[in-house]
């Protein structure tokens, strides 16, 4: 670190960064001061010192509150990264004090959580009983955003459904295929496979509006110049199967998820004969080589890095 970099680091204190984030999130110095149990004048002084340290305005001040300038937006991103890192450090050190040797934060989509992660994480937990795994379910786009922002160490998702997709490193994890789930006796149940266009004349039970399956269905319907007759939207695959079993529509599910839920009603799965029915799940990280030891161990367990080819020269 150069002398100028050291001087800059000394001028930036964590309390000011925390207050800056609070002000940006709340859009008001007064509300931020109330939340942080400080006088508004003290918060204003901290923000003025912060602007002096970076030598540029960070906030637009107007009668209704404040909002970040372009420089403020940049600082907000970096400040959140720094504060996330501190929370992570505190959490890991706390786990060490409690006898747990570190933890890993994982965000994953529903396909991964239902289809593959119980067995994979169970195997890892048995091999590393002192490493705690914090797992949260999110849509694929949100998974990638969380990893990009540092809120998660690792993510498992379908790539290409988030604006941060190209900024992350990825390794192949698993794959699945979408199948059409229909009640036993349905007109499409006896077919060996169906085109997506054949679904469009039937009521559809769908998942989250921004799930990868929902986005793919709407894109395919738009390409065909049709609209989806989606009458019901649910948040879980078990609820979806129960709705279909009771005659409320048909729907698309990953084949692995359907196999695990066969006991939910009298349902039949028909392969979807579309290229986009074949889907790849990826393990993503900001930088696999820079992961903490515990996260690196889990990444190697879930999706081992490809071996380096020996130099033959």
XYZ file of C-alpha atoms in Angstrom, residues 145-301:
157
model
C -26.804 -10.146 -6.795
C -26.161 -11.362 -3.228
C -22.866 -12.986 -4.246
C -21.815 -9.929 -6.237
C -22.553 -7.631 -3.261
C -20.769 -9.902 -0.762
C -23.936 -10.921 1.104
C -23.230 -14.573 0.239
C -19.960 -16.452 -0.234
C -21.410 -18.896 -2.765
C -24.514 -19.059 -4.912
C -26.243 -21.826 -6.835
C -28.534 -20.713 -9.628
C -29.421 -20.719 -13.292
C -27.157 -18.107 -14.858
C -28.246 -15.430 -17.287
C -31.248 -14.362 -15.193
C -29.504 -11.495 -13.393
C -27.661 -8.310 -14.374
C -24.556 -9.418 -12.435
C -24.250 -12.767 -14.229
C -21.192 -11.784 -16.298
C -19.258 -10.358 -13.325
C -19.121 -13.642 -11.384
C -17.003 -16.737 -11.726
C -18.938 -19.961 -12.275
C -18.428 -23.712 -12.129
C -20.836 -26.388 -13.407
C -22.881 -27.837 -10.539
C -25.803 -30.006 -11.723
C -28.351 -30.100 -14.526
C -32.050 -30.826 -14.752
C -34.765 -31.034 -17.382
C -38.182 -29.436 -17.277
C -41.191 -31.731 -17.460
C -44.867 -30.942 -17.839
C -46.791 -32.063 -14.760
C -50.454 -32.991 -15.353
C -53.129 -34.850 -13.404
C -53.539 -38.559 -14.155
C -56.013 -38.923 -17.017
C -55.252 -35.479 -18.500
C -55.360 -35.225 -22.305
C -51.564 -34.644 -22.461
C -50.641 -37.393 -19.979
C -50.442 -40.184 -22.561
C -48.003 -38.382 -24.869
C -44.326 -39.279 -24.974
C -43.389 -35.599 -25.031
C -45.016 -32.202 -25.593
C -44.128 -28.989 -27.338
C -44.558 -25.835 -25.321
C -47.228 -24.619 -27.745
C -49.433 -27.549 -26.675
C -49.535 -26.155 -23.137
C -50.885 -22.774 -24.181
C -54.482 -23.976 -24.546
C -54.591 -25.039 -20.873
C -54.685 -23.225 -17.556
C -51.226 -23.057 -15.989
C -50.097 -23.191 -12.365
C -46.862 -21.203 -12.129
C -44.063 -20.382 -9.699
C -42.677 -16.937 -8.703
C -43.068 -14.320 -11.452
C -39.267 -13.828 -11.618
C -38.255 -17.489 -11.322
C -36.189 -18.907 -14.191
C -39.064 -21.236 -15.184
C -41.604 -18.405 -15.254
C -39.294 -16.144 -17.245
C -38.616 -18.938 -19.769
C -42.335 -19.673 -20.187
C -43.243 -16.031 -20.761
C -40.398 -15.627 -23.273
C -41.492 -18.761 -25.156
C -45.134 -17.642 -25.178
C -44.152 -14.193 -26.469
C -42.039 -15.798 -29.218
C -45.101 -17.810 -30.269
C -47.290 -14.702 -30.237
C -49.434 -16.130 -27.450
C -50.127 -15.367 -23.804
C -50.013 -17.712 -20.829
C -53.291 -18.711 -19.228
C -51.667 -18.586 -15.805
C -54.479 -18.680 -13.281
C -52.542 -19.515 -10.125
C -49.070 -18.585 -8.871
C -47.470 -20.370 -5.919
C -44.131 -20.132 -4.126
C -43.267 -23.812 -3.671
C -43.165 -26.953 -5.786
C -45.211 -28.973 -3.283
C -48.042 -26.418 -3.414
C -47.814 -26.454 -7.199
C -48.231 -30.227 -7.323
C -51.236 -30.098 -4.993
C -52.910 -27.454 -7.164
C -52.335 -29.542 -10.301
C -53.589 -32.705 -8.578
C -56.841 -30.897 -7.779
C -57.470 -29.977 -11.396
C -56.528 -26.298 -11.224
C -54.094 -26.387 -14.135
C -50.862 -27.874 -15.424
C -47.283 -26.716 -14.855
C -43.571 -27.082 -15.477
C -41.187 -28.506 -12.896
C -37.600 -29.801 -12.905
C -37.639 -33.588 -13.339
C -35.601 -34.086 -10.163
C -38.088 -32.094 -8.080
C -41.010 -34.060 -9.529
C -39.321 -37.391 -8.759
C -38.894 -36.346 -5.140
C -42.549 -35.271 -4.886
C -44.210 -38.272 -6.532
C -46.236 -38.931 -3.393
C -48.142 -35.653 -3.799
C -51.346 -36.794 -5.577
C -51.806 -38.791 -8.768
C -49.655 -36.861 -11.180
C -47.907 -37.656 -14.436
C -44.762 -36.060 -15.902
C -44.356 -35.564 -19.653
C -40.978 -34.473 -21.109
C -40.969 -30.939 -22.522
C -39.534 -31.107 -26.061
C -37.854 -27.708 -26.156
C -34.121 -26.816 -26.163
C -34.605 -24.527 -23.143
C -36.023 -27.447 -21.134
C -32.415 -28.610 -20.561
C -31.036 -26.410 -17.810
C -27.655 -26.090 -16.123
C -27.188 -25.122 -12.484
C -23.983 -23.254 -11.683
C -22.017 -22.608 -8.528
C -21.011 -18.922 -8.541
C -18.582 -16.801 -6.542
C -16.925 -13.438 -6.932
C -13.499 -15.114 -6.959
C -13.083 -18.795 -6.111
C -9.374 -18.328 -5.383
C -10.093 -15.571 -2.838
C -12.721 -17.494 -0.846
C -12.197 -18.091 2.883
C -10.932 -21.577 3.682
C -14.355 -22.837 4.799
C -16.119 -21.557 1.672
C -13.345 -22.983 -0.509
C -13.856 -26.412 1.076
C -17.588 -26.285 0.337
C -17.000 -25.070 -3.218
C -14.641 -27.999 -3.841
C -17.229 -30.379 -2.390
